[in-house]
């Protein structure tokens, strides 16, 4: 079962195990950060929990030597795949001067690390989108073999920055992968009150690019669609919009109380179907010695 699926995608056992390890590392780091926050040791947490599969699946489909990633605040799985370490992330959580992201000056989640082509972003959501489009334009003008990968939430796909960036990338056929991490909420606002379209990916047609919605709890499916998008970009065929559907398992941040706007059993249900459990099943029997 599992072996056939990843082998069919050209992924070795070692590669897919590395994906799993990266997802688990992200989950464990995030859980630890909540404990540190509640113990009064670190000031703020904004979580990847529930989105690791989409993040790691996507990042593994990119070229870690050439491509640029413009992550948003939940993308621990992306930055760990692109070379950031657990120590780097903890240095950020503790706001230490050695934090590679900003020397402890920015809030956690503002990822940036030049040596790994992780491009830093601003706090206003979606500002990373036009940056990704600009880097792709520069790459095209300089005839470089690169794609840019930019992520943002479904709520953020309502910002002008997304629409302007997507339009420009579509018109100029730029090698950009736009990945919406649809976790069903923008702070307290559920999807139905954010977007009138059935799917965020429906917006792609307006910008002359393919749009695909994928199960964000399935890292191999996300890998597949992002790999196809990267291949299209490298071949000069232009951008792609990917929507990875998952569920935000934590409150919006350590400063939010989600009990005021969603029922605990809704969260519990998605916890059971979340990526951590999915992958545990995927690897059961094969690497059960863990
Ligand atoms: C331009 C702008 N408006 C509002 C905010 C405050 N804000 C931060 S995160 C957020 C919700 C974003 O939701 P979504 O895009 O779905 O991402 P998620 O947090 O669910 O991953 C808001 C409104 C902001 N940072 N920037
Ligand atoms: Mg959201």
PDB file of C-alpha atoms and ligand atoms in Angstrom:
ATOM      1  CA  UNK A   1       0.000   0.000   0.000  1.00  0.00           C
ATOM      2  CA  UNK A   2       2.097   2.836   1.280  1.00  0.00           C
ATOM      3  CA  UNK A   3       5.215   1.701  -0.553  1.00  0.00           C
ATOM      4  CA  UNK A   4       3.426   1.617  -3.867  1.00  0.00           C
ATOM      5  CA  UNK A   5       2.088   5.117  -3.480  1.00  0.00           C
ATOM      6  CA  UNK A   6       5.393   6.796  -2.762  1.00  0.00           C
ATOM      7  CA  UNK A   7       7.375   4.635  -5.189  1.00  0.00           C
ATOM      8  CA  UNK A   8       4.887   5.598  -7.914  1.00  0.00           C
ATOM      9  CA  UNK A   9       5.773   9.238  -7.223  1.00  0.00           C
ATOM     10  CA  UNK A  10       9.501   8.516  -7.489  1.00  0.00           C
ATOM     11  CA  UNK A  11      10.050   8.795  -3.727  1.00  0.00           C
ATOM     12  CA  UNK A  12      12.403   6.310  -2.063  1.00  0.00           C
ATOM     13  CA  UNK A  13      11.653   4.735   1.328  1.00  0.00           C
ATOM     14  CA  UNK A  14      14.360   6.962   2.816  1.00  0.00           C
ATOM     15  CA  UNK A  15      12.841  10.131   1.352  1.00  0.00           C
ATOM     16  CA  UNK A  16       9.356   9.384   2.582  1.00  0.00           C
ATOM     17  CA  UNK A  17      10.686   8.484   6.023  1.00  0.00           C
ATOM     18  CA  UNK A  18      12.506  11.827   6.034  1.00  0.00           C
ATOM     19  CA  UNK A  19       9.158  13.503   5.250  1.00  0.00           C
ATOM     20  CA  UNK A  20       7.559  11.755   8.189  1.00  0.00           C
ATOM     21  CA  UNK A  21      10.410  12.713  10.520  1.00  0.00           C
ATOM     22  CA  UNK A  22      10.148  16.345   9.457  1.00  0.00           C
ATOM     23  CA  UNK A  23       6.410  16.380  10.104  1.00  0.00           C
ATOM     24  CA  UNK A  24       6.852  14.822  13.522  1.00  0.00           C
ATOM     25  CA  UNK A  25       9.638  17.241  14.382  1.00  0.00           C
ATOM     26  CA  UNK A  26       7.378  20.167  13.473  1.00  0.00           C
ATOM     27  CA  UNK A  27       4.514  18.779  15.575  1.00  0.00           C
ATOM     28  CA  UNK A  28       6.731  18.059  18.580  1.00  0.00           C
ATOM     29  CA  UNK A  29       8.421  21.467  18.456  1.00  0.00           C
ATOM     30  CA  UNK A  30       5.061  23.181  18.230  1.00  0.00           C
ATOM     31  CA  UNK A  31       3.651  21.207  21.165  1.00  0.00           C
ATOM     32  CA  UNK A  32       6.738  22.037  23.212  1.00  0.00           C
ATOM     33  CA  UNK A  33       6.375  25.718  22.402  1.00  0.00           C
ATOM     34  CA  UNK A  34       2.825  25.726  23.792  1.00  0.00           C
ATOM     35  CA  UNK A  35       4.098  24.196  27.031  1.00  0.00           C
ATOM     36  CA  UNK A  36       6.878  26.775  27.231  1.00  0.00           C
ATOM     37  CA  UNK A  37       4.351  29.537  26.564  1.00  0.00           C
ATOM     38  CA  UNK A  38       1.923  28.337  29.223  1.00  0.00           C
ATOM     39  CA  UNK A  39       4.853  27.995  31.638  1.00  0.00           C
ATOM     40  CA  UNK A  40       5.655  31.657  31.038  1.00  0.00           C
ATOM     41  CA  UNK A  41       8.988  30.964  29.310  1.00  0.00           C
ATOM     42  CA  UNK A  42       8.247  32.190  25.782  1.00  0.00           C
ATOM     43  CA  UNK A  43       5.917  35.032  24.834  1.00  0.00           C
ATOM     44  CA  UNK A  44       4.056  33.780  21.769  1.00  0.00           C
ATOM     45  CA  UNK A  45       3.227  30.723  19.659  1.00  0.00           C
ATOM     46  CA  UNK A  46       1.493  30.486  16.294  1.00  0.00           C
ATOM     47  CA  UNK A  47       1.059  26.890  15.263  1.00  0.00           C
ATOM     48  CA  UNK A  48       1.634  24.591  12.330  1.00  0.00           C
ATOM     49  CA  UNK A  49      -0.451  21.855  13.959  1.00  0.00           C
ATOM     50  CA  UNK A  50      -2.755  20.236  11.421  1.00  0.00           C
ATOM     51  CA  UNK A  51      -0.890  21.696   8.437  1.00  0.00           C
ATOM     52  CA  UNK A  52       2.439  19.855   8.638  1.00  0.00           C
ATOM     53  CA  UNK A  53       1.510  17.298   5.989  1.00  0.00           C
ATOM     54  CA  UNK A  54       0.734  19.961   3.401  1.00  0.00           C
ATOM     55  CA  UNK A  55       3.841  21.955   4.305  1.00  0.00           C
ATOM     56  CA  UNK A  56       6.296  19.072   4.244  1.00  0.00           C
ATOM     57  CA  UNK A  57       4.710  17.366   1.234  1.00  0.00           C
ATOM     58  CA  UNK A  58       4.978  20.597  -0.742  1.00  0.00           C
ATOM     59  CA  UNK A  59       8.492  21.533   0.349  1.00  0.00           C
ATOM     60  CA  UNK A  60       9.833  18.090  -0.567  1.00  0.00           C
ATOM     61  CA  UNK A  61       8.599  18.647  -4.130  1.00  0.00           C
ATOM     62  CA  UNK A  62      10.875  21.686  -4.530  1.00  0.00           C
ATOM     63  CA  UNK A  63      14.579  21.958  -5.317  1.00  0.00           C
ATOM     64  CA  UNK A  64      16.250  22.761  -2.005  1.00  0.00           C
ATOM     65  CA  UNK A  65      19.376  24.034  -3.800  1.00  0.00           C
ATOM     66  CA  UNK A  66      17.681  26.442  -6.210  1.00  0.00           C
ATOM     67  CA  UNK A  67      14.122  27.353  -5.323  1.00  0.00           C
ATOM     68  CA  UNK A  68      12.971  30.208  -3.103  1.00  0.00           C
ATOM     69  CA  UNK A  69      10.330  29.787  -0.423  1.00  0.00           C
ATOM     70  CA  UNK A  70       8.219  32.639   0.961  1.00  0.00           C
ATOM     71  CA  UNK A  71       6.464  30.984   3.878  1.00  0.00           C
ATOM     72  CA  UNK A  72       3.763  32.361   6.120  1.00  0.00           C
ATOM     73  CA  UNK A  73       3.725  32.201   9.904  1.00  0.00           C
ATOM     74  CA  UNK A  74       2.499  28.595  10.258  1.00  0.00           C
ATOM     75  CA  UNK A  75       5.066  27.061   7.904  1.00  0.00           C
ATOM     76  CA  UNK A  76       7.361  25.291  10.329  1.00  0.00           C
ATOM     77  CA  UNK A  77       7.210  22.209   8.064  1.00  0.00           C
ATOM     78  CA  UNK A  78       8.413  24.245   5.074  1.00  0.00           C
ATOM     79  CA  UNK A  79      11.319  25.911   6.842  1.00  0.00           C
ATOM     80  CA  UNK A  80      12.466  22.708   8.564  1.00  0.00           C
ATOM     81  CA  UNK A  81      12.544  21.030   5.137  1.00  0.00           C
ATOM     82  CA  UNK A  82      14.513  23.951   3.696  1.00  0.00           C
ATOM     83  CA  UNK A  83      17.258  23.672   6.301  1.00  0.00           C
ATOM     84  CA  UNK A  84      16.165  25.548   9.383  1.00  0.00           C
ATOM     85  CA  UNK A  85      16.853  23.577  12.561  1.00  0.00           C
ATOM     86  CA  UNK A  86      14.933  22.938  15.755  1.00  0.00           C
ATOM     87  CA  UNK A  87      17.519  25.075  17.533  1.00  0.00           C
ATOM     88  CA  UNK A  88      16.974  27.964  15.100  1.00  0.00           C
ATOM     89  CA  UNK A  89      13.236  27.841  15.778  1.00  0.00           C
ATOM     90  CA  UNK A  90      13.689  27.683  19.532  1.00  0.00           C
ATOM     91  CA  UNK A  91      16.099  30.640  19.400  1.00  0.00           C
ATOM     92  CA  UNK A  92      13.272  32.524  17.720  1.00  0.00           C
ATOM     93  CA  UNK A  93      10.708  31.362  20.293  1.00  0.00           C
ATOM     94  CA  UNK A  94      12.947  32.586  23.087  1.00  0.00           C
ATOM     95  CA  UNK A  95      13.718  35.843  21.171  1.00  0.00           C
ATOM     96  CA  UNK A  96      17.473  35.349  21.424  1.00  0.00           C
ATOM     97  CA  UNK A  97      20.054  37.435  19.589  1.00  0.00           C
ATOM     98  CA  UNK A  98      21.267  34.274  17.798  1.00  0.00           C
ATOM     99  CA  UNK A  99      17.824  33.761  16.197  1.00  0.00           C
ATOM    100  CA  UNK A 100      18.614  33.524  12.450  1.00  0.00           C
ATOM    101  CA  UNK A 101      15.247  34.975  11.451  1.00  0.00           C
ATOM    102  CA  UNK A 102      15.566  38.430  12.947  1.00  0.00           C
ATOM    103  CA  UNK A 103      17.991  38.303  15.862  1.00  0.00           C
ATOM    104  CA  UNK A 104      15.001  38.005  18.178  1.00  0.00           C
ATOM    105  CA  UNK A 105      13.477  41.286  16.993  1.00  0.00           C
ATOM    106  CA  UNK A 106      10.470  39.893  15.138  1.00  0.00           C
ATOM    107  CA  UNK A 107       7.678  37.768  16.551  1.00  0.00           C
ATOM    108  CA  UNK A 108       8.077  34.010  16.013  1.00  0.00           C
ATOM    109  CA  UNK A 109       6.724  32.855  12.665  1.00  0.00           C
ATOM    110  CA  UNK A 110       8.466  35.557  10.637  1.00  0.00           C
ATOM    111  CA  UNK A 111      10.778  33.047   9.034  1.00  0.00           C
ATOM    112  CA  UNK A 112      13.825  34.209   7.110  1.00  0.00           C
ATOM    113  CA  UNK A 113      17.201  32.602   6.411  1.00  0.00           C
ATOM    114  CA  UNK A 114      19.235  33.810   3.470  1.00  0.00           C
ATOM    115  CA  UNK A 115      21.504  30.764   3.146  1.00  0.00           C
ATOM    116  CA  UNK A 116      18.483  28.521   2.625  1.00  0.00           C
ATOM    117  CA  UNK A 117      16.586  30.954   0.353  1.00  0.00           C
ATOM    118  CA  UNK A 118      13.839  31.385   2.928  1.00  0.00           C
ATOM    119  CA  UNK A 119      12.626  34.919   2.253  1.00  0.00           C
ATOM    120  CA  UNK A 120      11.486  36.921   5.240  1.00  0.00           C
ATOM    121  CA  UNK A 121       7.968  38.337   5.335  1.00  0.00           C
ATOM    122  CA  UNK A 122       6.069  41.132   7.013  1.00  0.00           C
ATOM    123  CA  UNK A 123       3.267  40.949   9.561  1.00  0.00           C
ATOM    124  CA  UNK A 124       0.506  42.234   7.243  1.00  0.00           C
ATOM    125  CA  UNK A 125      -0.771  39.001   5.750  1.00  0.00           C
ATOM    126  CA  UNK A 126      -0.127  38.208   2.053  1.00  0.00           C
ATOM    127  CA  UNK A 127       2.644  40.757   1.466  1.00  0.00           C
ATOM    128  CA  UNK A 128       4.893  37.778   0.656  1.00  0.00           C
ATOM    129  CA  UNK A 129       2.861  37.082  -2.504  1.00  0.00           C
ATOM    130  CA  UNK A 130       4.056  40.041  -4.612  1.00  0.00           C
ATOM    131  CA  UNK A 131       7.574  39.365  -3.309  1.00  0.00           C
ATOM    132  CA  UNK A 132       7.403  35.793  -4.643  1.00  0.00           C
ATOM    133  CA  UNK A 133       6.168  37.079  -7.986  1.00  0.00           C
ATOM    134  CA  UNK A 134       9.008  39.616  -8.136  1.00  0.00           C
ATOM    135  CA  UNK A 135      11.656  36.984  -7.411  1.00  0.00           C
ATOM    136  CA  UNK A 136      10.183  34.759 -10.118  1.00  0.00           C
ATOM    137  CA  UNK A 137      10.264  37.680 -12.556  1.00  0.00           C
ATOM    138  CA  UNK A 138      13.920  38.343 -11.718  1.00  0.00           C
ATOM    139  CA  UNK A 139      14.702  34.644 -12.167  1.00  0.00           C
ATOM    140  CA  UNK A 140      13.038  34.625 -15.557  1.00  0.00           C
ATOM    141  CA  UNK A 141      14.849  37.784 -16.697  1.00  0.00           C
ATOM    142  CA  UNK A 142      18.186  36.323 -15.571  1.00  0.00           C
ATOM    143  CA  UNK A 143      17.346  32.943 -17.145  1.00  0.00           C
ATOM    144  CA  UNK A 144      17.798  31.150 -13.817  1.00  0.00           C
ATOM    145  CA  UNK A 145      16.371  27.703 -13.199  1.00  0.00           C
ATOM    146  CA  UNK A 146      14.208  28.521 -10.200  1.00  0.00           C
ATOM    147  CA  UNK A 147      10.647  28.515  -9.017  1.00  0.00           C
ATOM    148  CA  UNK A 148       9.249  30.452  -6.098  1.00  0.00           C
ATOM    149  CA  UNK A 149       6.878  28.865  -3.612  1.00  0.00           C
ATOM    150  CA  UNK A 150       4.616  31.110  -1.575  1.00  0.00           C
ATOM    151  CA  UNK A 151       2.012  30.148   1.016  1.00  0.00           C
ATOM    152  CA  UNK A 152      -0.790  31.973   2.784  1.00  0.00           C
ATOM    153  CA  UNK A 153      -4.071  31.237   4.521  1.00  0.00           C
ATOM    154  CA  UNK A 154      -7.451  31.077   2.815  1.00  0.00           C
ATOM    155  CA  UNK A 155      -8.522  34.253   4.610  1.00  0.00           C
ATOM    156  CA  UNK A 156      -5.437  35.955   3.227  1.00  0.00           C
ATOM    157  CA  UNK A 157      -6.462  34.975  -0.301  1.00  0.00           C
ATOM    158  CA  UNK A 158      -8.961  37.849  -0.043  1.00  0.00           C
ATOM    159  CA  UNK A 159      -6.193  40.428   0.202  1.00  0.00           C
ATOM    160  CA  UNK A 160      -5.373  42.560  -2.819  1.00  0.00           C
ATOM    161  CA  UNK A 161      -1.772  41.359  -2.717  1.00  0.00           C
ATOM    162  CA  UNK A 162      -2.874  37.879  -3.741  1.00  0.00           C
ATOM    163  CA  UNK A 163      -5.010  39.073  -6.642  1.00  0.00           C
ATOM    164  CA  UNK A 164      -2.413  41.520  -7.950  1.00  0.00           C
ATOM    165  CA  UNK A 165       0.401  39.000  -7.632  1.00  0.00           C
ATOM    166  CA  UNK A 166      -1.585  36.183  -9.237  1.00  0.00           C
ATOM    167  CA  UNK A 167      -2.629  38.390 -12.128  1.00  0.00           C
ATOM    168  CA  UNK A 168       0.927  39.575 -12.817  1.00  0.00           C
ATOM    169  CA  UNK A 169       2.307  36.035 -12.604  1.00  0.00           C
ATOM    170  CA  UNK A 170      -0.421  34.764 -14.933  1.00  0.00           C
ATOM    171  CA  UNK A 171       0.116  37.501 -17.531  1.00  0.00           C
ATOM    172  CA  UNK A 172       3.903  37.029 -17.550  1.00  0.00           C
ATOM    173  CA  UNK A 173       3.851  33.246 -17.150  1.00  0.00           C
ATOM    174  CA  UNK A 174       6.142  33.349 -14.139  1.00  0.00           C
ATOM    175  CA  UNK A 175       7.343  30.250 -12.276  1.00  0.00           C
ATOM    176  CA  UNK A 176       5.387  30.808  -9.061  1.00  0.00           C
ATOM    177  CA  UNK A 177       3.557  28.218  -6.986  1.00  0.00           C
ATOM    178  CA  UNK A 178       0.828  29.834  -4.901  1.00  0.00           C
ATOM    179  CA  UNK A 179      -0.240  27.479  -2.126  1.00  0.00           C
ATOM    180  CA  UNK A 180      -3.262  28.364  -0.026  1.00  0.00           C
ATOM    181  CA  UNK A 181      -3.260  26.508   3.284  1.00  0.00           C
ATOM    182  CA  UNK A 182      -7.004  26.344   3.833  1.00  0.00           C
ATOM    183  CA  UNK A 183      -7.365  25.486   7.515  1.00  0.00           C
ATOM    184  CA  UNK A 184     -11.064  26.504   7.515  1.00  0.00           C
ATOM    185  CA  UNK A 185     -10.678  29.534   9.808  1.00  0.00           C
ATOM    186  CA  UNK A 186      -9.253  33.039   9.729  1.00  0.00           C
ATOM    187  CA  UNK A 187      -8.955  33.589  13.467  1.00  0.00           C
ATOM    188  CA  UNK A 188     -12.670  33.250  14.460  1.00  0.00           C
ATOM    189  CA  UNK A 189     -14.201  33.465  10.966  1.00  0.00           C
ATOM    190  CA  UNK A 190     -15.156  30.156   9.320  1.00  0.00           C
ATOM    191  CA  UNK A 191     -14.613  29.554   5.609  1.00  0.00           C
ATOM    192  CA  UNK A 192     -18.260  30.218   4.614  1.00  0.00           C
ATOM    193  CA  UNK A 193     -17.984  33.784   5.880  1.00  0.00           C
ATOM    194  CA  UNK A 194     -14.656  34.430   4.158  1.00  0.00           C
ATOM    195  CA  UNK A 195     -15.010  33.245   0.570  1.00  0.00           C
ATOM    196  CA  UNK A 196     -18.157  32.954  -1.573  1.00  0.00           C
ATOM    197  CA  UNK A 197     -16.542  30.531  -4.024  1.00  0.00           C
ATOM    198  CA  UNK A 198     -16.852  26.853  -3.226  1.00  0.00           C
ATOM    199  CA  UNK A 199     -13.078  26.425  -3.427  1.00  0.00           C
ATOM    200  CA  UNK A 200     -10.237  28.928  -3.211  1.00  0.00           C
ATOM    201  CA  UNK A 201      -8.703  27.180  -6.223  1.00  0.00           C
ATOM    202  CA  UNK A 202     -11.713  28.356  -8.298  1.00  0.00           C
ATOM    203  CA  UNK A 203     -10.027  31.751  -8.328  1.00  0.00           C
ATOM    204  CA  UNK A 204      -7.199  30.475 -10.557  1.00  0.00           C
ATOM    205  CA  UNK A 205      -9.158  30.645 -13.800  1.00  0.00           C
ATOM    206  CA  UNK A 206      -9.461  34.404 -13.407  1.00  0.00           C
ATOM    207  CA  UNK A 207      -5.684  34.651 -13.628  1.00  0.00           C
ATOM    208  CA  UNK A 208      -5.108  32.180 -16.455  1.00  0.00           C
ATOM    209  CA  UNK A 209      -3.518  29.466 -14.369  1.00  0.00           C
ATOM    210  CA  UNK A 210      -4.522  25.968 -13.273  1.00  0.00           C
ATOM    211  CA  UNK A 211      -6.084  25.691  -9.835  1.00  0.00           C
ATOM    212  CA  UNK A 212      -6.163  22.460  -7.878  1.00  0.00           C
ATOM    213  CA  UNK A 213      -7.615  21.566  -4.511  1.00  0.00           C
ATOM    214  CA  UNK A 214      -5.871  18.772  -2.661  1.00  0.00           C
ATOM    215  CA  UNK A 215      -6.262  16.931   0.641  1.00  0.00           C
ATOM    216  CA  UNK A 216      -3.820  18.749   2.878  1.00  0.00           C
ATOM    217  CA  UNK A 217      -3.735  15.808   5.284  1.00  0.00           C
ATOM    218  CA  UNK A 218      -2.137  13.667   2.604  1.00  0.00           C
ATOM    219  CA  UNK A 219       1.525  14.627   2.159  1.00  0.00           C
ATOM    220  CA  UNK A 220       1.965  12.429  -0.892  1.00  0.00           C
ATOM    221  CA  UNK A 221      -0.958  14.040  -2.748  1.00  0.00           C
ATOM    222  CA  UNK A 222       0.391  17.488  -1.922  1.00  0.00           C
ATOM    223  CA  UNK A 223       3.859  16.395  -3.067  1.00  0.00           C
ATOM    224  CA  UNK A 224       2.395  15.238  -6.369  1.00  0.00           C
ATOM    225  CA  UNK A 225       0.531  18.437  -7.220  1.00  0.00           C
ATOM    226  CA  UNK A 226       3.362  20.721  -6.110  1.00  0.00           C
ATOM    227  CA  UNK A 227       5.860  18.662  -8.142  1.00  0.00           C
ATOM    228  CA  UNK A 228       3.661  19.070 -11.206  1.00  0.00           C
ATOM    229  CA  UNK A 229       3.397  22.792 -10.518  1.00  0.00           C
ATOM    230  CA  UNK A 230       7.188  23.077 -10.143  1.00  0.00           C
ATOM    231  CA  UNK A 231       7.721  21.207 -13.421  1.00  0.00           C
ATOM    232  CA  UNK A 232       5.281  23.539 -15.189  1.00  0.00           C
ATOM    233  CA  UNK A 233       7.085  26.557 -13.782  1.00  0.00           C
ATOM    234  CA  UNK A 234      10.511  25.287 -14.866  1.00  0.00           C
ATOM    235  CA  UNK A 235       9.235  24.588 -18.370  1.00  0.00           C
ATOM    236  CA  UNK A 236       8.045  28.185 -18.782  1.00  0.00           C
ATOM    237  CA  UNK A 237       4.367  27.260 -18.558  1.00  0.00           C
ATOM    238  CA  UNK A 238       3.643  29.727 -15.769  1.00  0.00           C
ATOM    239  CA  UNK A 239       2.153  29.707 -12.274  1.00  0.00           C
ATOM    240  CA  UNK A 240      -0.182  27.304 -10.469  1.00  0.00           C
ATOM    241  CA  UNK A 241      -2.601  27.804  -7.591  1.00  0.00           C
ATOM    242  CA  UNK A 242      -2.714  24.911  -5.132  1.00  0.00           C
ATOM    243  CA  UNK A 243      -5.240  24.794  -2.300  1.00  0.00           C
ATOM    244  CA  UNK A 244      -4.317  22.344   0.462  1.00  0.00           C
ATOM    245  CA  UNK A 245      -7.327  21.723   2.691  1.00  0.00           C
ATOM    246  CA  UNK A 246      -6.645  20.889   6.324  1.00  0.00           C
ATOM    247  CA  UNK A 247      -7.849  22.058   9.704  1.00  0.00           C
ATOM    248  CA  UNK A 248      -6.289  24.324  12.314  1.00  0.00           C
ATOM    249  CA  UNK A 249      -5.931  22.106  15.391  1.00  0.00           C
ATOM    250  CA  UNK A 250      -4.934  24.844  17.824  1.00  0.00           C
ATOM    251  CA  UNK A 251      -6.399  28.241  18.643  1.00  0.00           C
ATOM    252  CA  UNK A 252      -5.275  30.932  16.159  1.00  0.00           C
ATOM    253  CA  UNK A 253      -2.320  31.723  18.405  1.00  0.00           C
ATOM    254  CA  UNK A 254      -1.325  31.471  22.047  1.00  0.00           C
ATOM    255  CA  UNK A 255      -3.311  34.702  22.595  1.00  0.00           C
ATOM    256  CA  UNK A 256      -6.612  33.286  21.263  1.00  0.00           C
ATOM    257  CA  UNK A 257      -9.348  31.251  22.945  1.00  0.00           C
ATOM    258  CA  UNK A 258     -11.107  29.271  20.227  1.00  0.00           C
ATOM    259  CA  UNK A 259     -13.800  27.980  22.598  1.00  0.00           C
ATOM    260  CA  UNK A 260     -15.643  31.237  21.994  1.00  0.00           C
ATOM    261  CA  UNK A 261     -16.288  30.474  18.298  1.00  0.00           C
ATOM    262  CA  UNK A 262     -16.029  26.714  17.637  1.00  0.00           C
ATOM    263  CA  UNK A 263     -17.192  23.606  19.402  1.00  0.00           C
ATOM    264  CA  UNK A 264     -14.580  21.396  21.093  1.00  0.00           C
ATOM    265  CA  UNK A 265     -15.982  18.297  19.380  1.00  0.00           C
ATOM    266  CA  UNK A 266     -15.348  19.868  15.966  1.00  0.00           C
ATOM    267  CA  UNK A 267     -11.674  20.156  16.895  1.00  0.00           C
ATOM    268  CA  UNK A 268     -11.561  16.661  18.402  1.00  0.00           C
ATOM    269  CA  UNK A 269     -13.004  15.146  15.249  1.00  0.00           C
ATOM    270  CA  UNK A 270     -10.384  16.731  13.035  1.00  0.00           C
ATOM    271  CA  UNK A 271      -7.635  15.723  15.434  1.00  0.00           C
ATOM    272  CA  UNK A 272      -8.460  12.108  14.737  1.00  0.00           C
ATOM    273  CA  UNK A 273      -8.257  12.621  11.015  1.00  0.00           C
ATOM    274  CA  UNK A 274      -5.260  14.915  11.089  1.00  0.00           C
ATOM    275  CA  UNK A 275      -1.923  14.342   9.380  1.00  0.00           C
ATOM    276  CA  UNK A 276      -0.102  12.951  12.377  1.00  0.00           C
ATOM    277  CA  UNK A 277      -2.546  10.069  12.621  1.00  0.00           C
ATOM    278  CA  UNK A 278      -2.604   9.670   8.875  1.00  0.00           C
ATOM    279  CA  UNK A 279       1.144   9.177   8.720  1.00  0.00           C
ATOM    280  CA  UNK A 280       1.237   6.909  11.700  1.00  0.00           C
ATOM    281  CA  UNK A 281      -1.131   4.651   9.814  1.00  0.00           C
ATOM    282  CA  UNK A 282       0.928   5.043   6.663  1.00  0.00           C
ATOM    283  CA  UNK A 283       4.041   3.802   8.395  1.00  0.00           C
ATOM    284  CA  UNK A 284       2.494   1.190  10.616  1.00  0.00           C
ATOM    285  CA  UNK A 285       4.109  -2.175  10.070  1.00  0.00           C
ATOM    286  CA  UNK A 286       7.027  -0.780   8.138  1.00  0.00           C
ATOM    287  CA  UNK A 287       8.804   1.404  10.652  1.00  0.00           C
ATOM    288  CA  UNK A 288       6.966   0.350  13.775  1.00  0.00           C
ATOM    289  CA  UNK A 289      10.245   0.154  15.726  1.00  0.00           C
ATOM    290  CA  UNK A 290      10.039   3.948  16.226  1.00  0.00           C
TER     291      UNK A 290
HETATM  292  C1  LIG B   1      -3.417  42.872   6.361  1.00  0.00           C
HETATM  293  C2  LIG B   1      -3.690  42.212   7.667  1.00  0.00           C
HETATM  294  N1  LIG B   1      -4.937  42.218   8.171  1.00  0.00           N
HETATM  295  C3  LIG B   1      -5.195  41.587   9.345  1.00  0.00           C
HETATM  296  C4  LIG B   1      -4.175  40.985  10.037  1.00  0.00           C
HETATM  297  C5  LIG B   1      -4.468  40.271  11.365  1.00  0.00           C
HETATM  298  N2  LIG B   1      -4.444  38.839  11.114  1.00  0.00           N
HETATM  299  C6  LIG B   1      -3.359  38.088  11.352  1.00  0.00           C
HETATM  300  S1  LIG B   1      -3.585  36.488  10.963  1.00  0.00           S
HETATM  301  C7  LIG B   1      -5.170  36.765  10.481  1.00  0.00           C
HETATM  302  C8  LIG B   1      -6.030  35.648   9.982  1.00  0.00           C
HETATM  303  C9  LIG B   1      -5.536  35.069   8.709  1.00  0.00           C
HETATM  304  O1  LIG B   1      -6.312  33.932   8.381  1.00  0.00           O
HETATM  305  P1  LIG B   1      -5.837  32.978   7.248  1.00  0.00           P
HETATM  306  O2  LIG B   1      -5.319  33.743   6.105  1.00  0.00           O
HETATM  307  O3  LIG B   1      -6.934  32.011   6.970  1.00  0.00           O
HETATM  308  O4  LIG B   1      -4.566  32.229   7.885  1.00  0.00           O
HETATM  309  P2  LIG B   1      -4.526  31.254   9.160  1.00  0.00           P
HETATM  310  O5  LIG B   1      -4.165  32.067  10.335  1.00  0.00           O
HETATM  311  O6  LIG B   1      -5.870  30.642   9.285  1.00  0.00           O
HETATM  312  O7  LIG B   1      -3.497  30.257   8.848  1.00  0.00           O
HETATM  313  C10 LIG B   1      -5.505  38.101  10.627  1.00  0.00           C
HETATM  314  C11 LIG B   1      -6.834  38.675  10.308  1.00  0.00           C
HETATM  315  C12 LIG B   1      -2.874  41.031   9.484  1.00  0.00           C
HETATM  316  N3  LIG B   1      -1.827  40.450  10.076  1.00  0.00           N
HETATM  317  N4  LIG B   1      -2.653  41.640   8.292  1.00  0.00           N
HETATM  318 MG1  LIG B   2      -7.141  30.061   7.691  1.00  0.00          MG
END
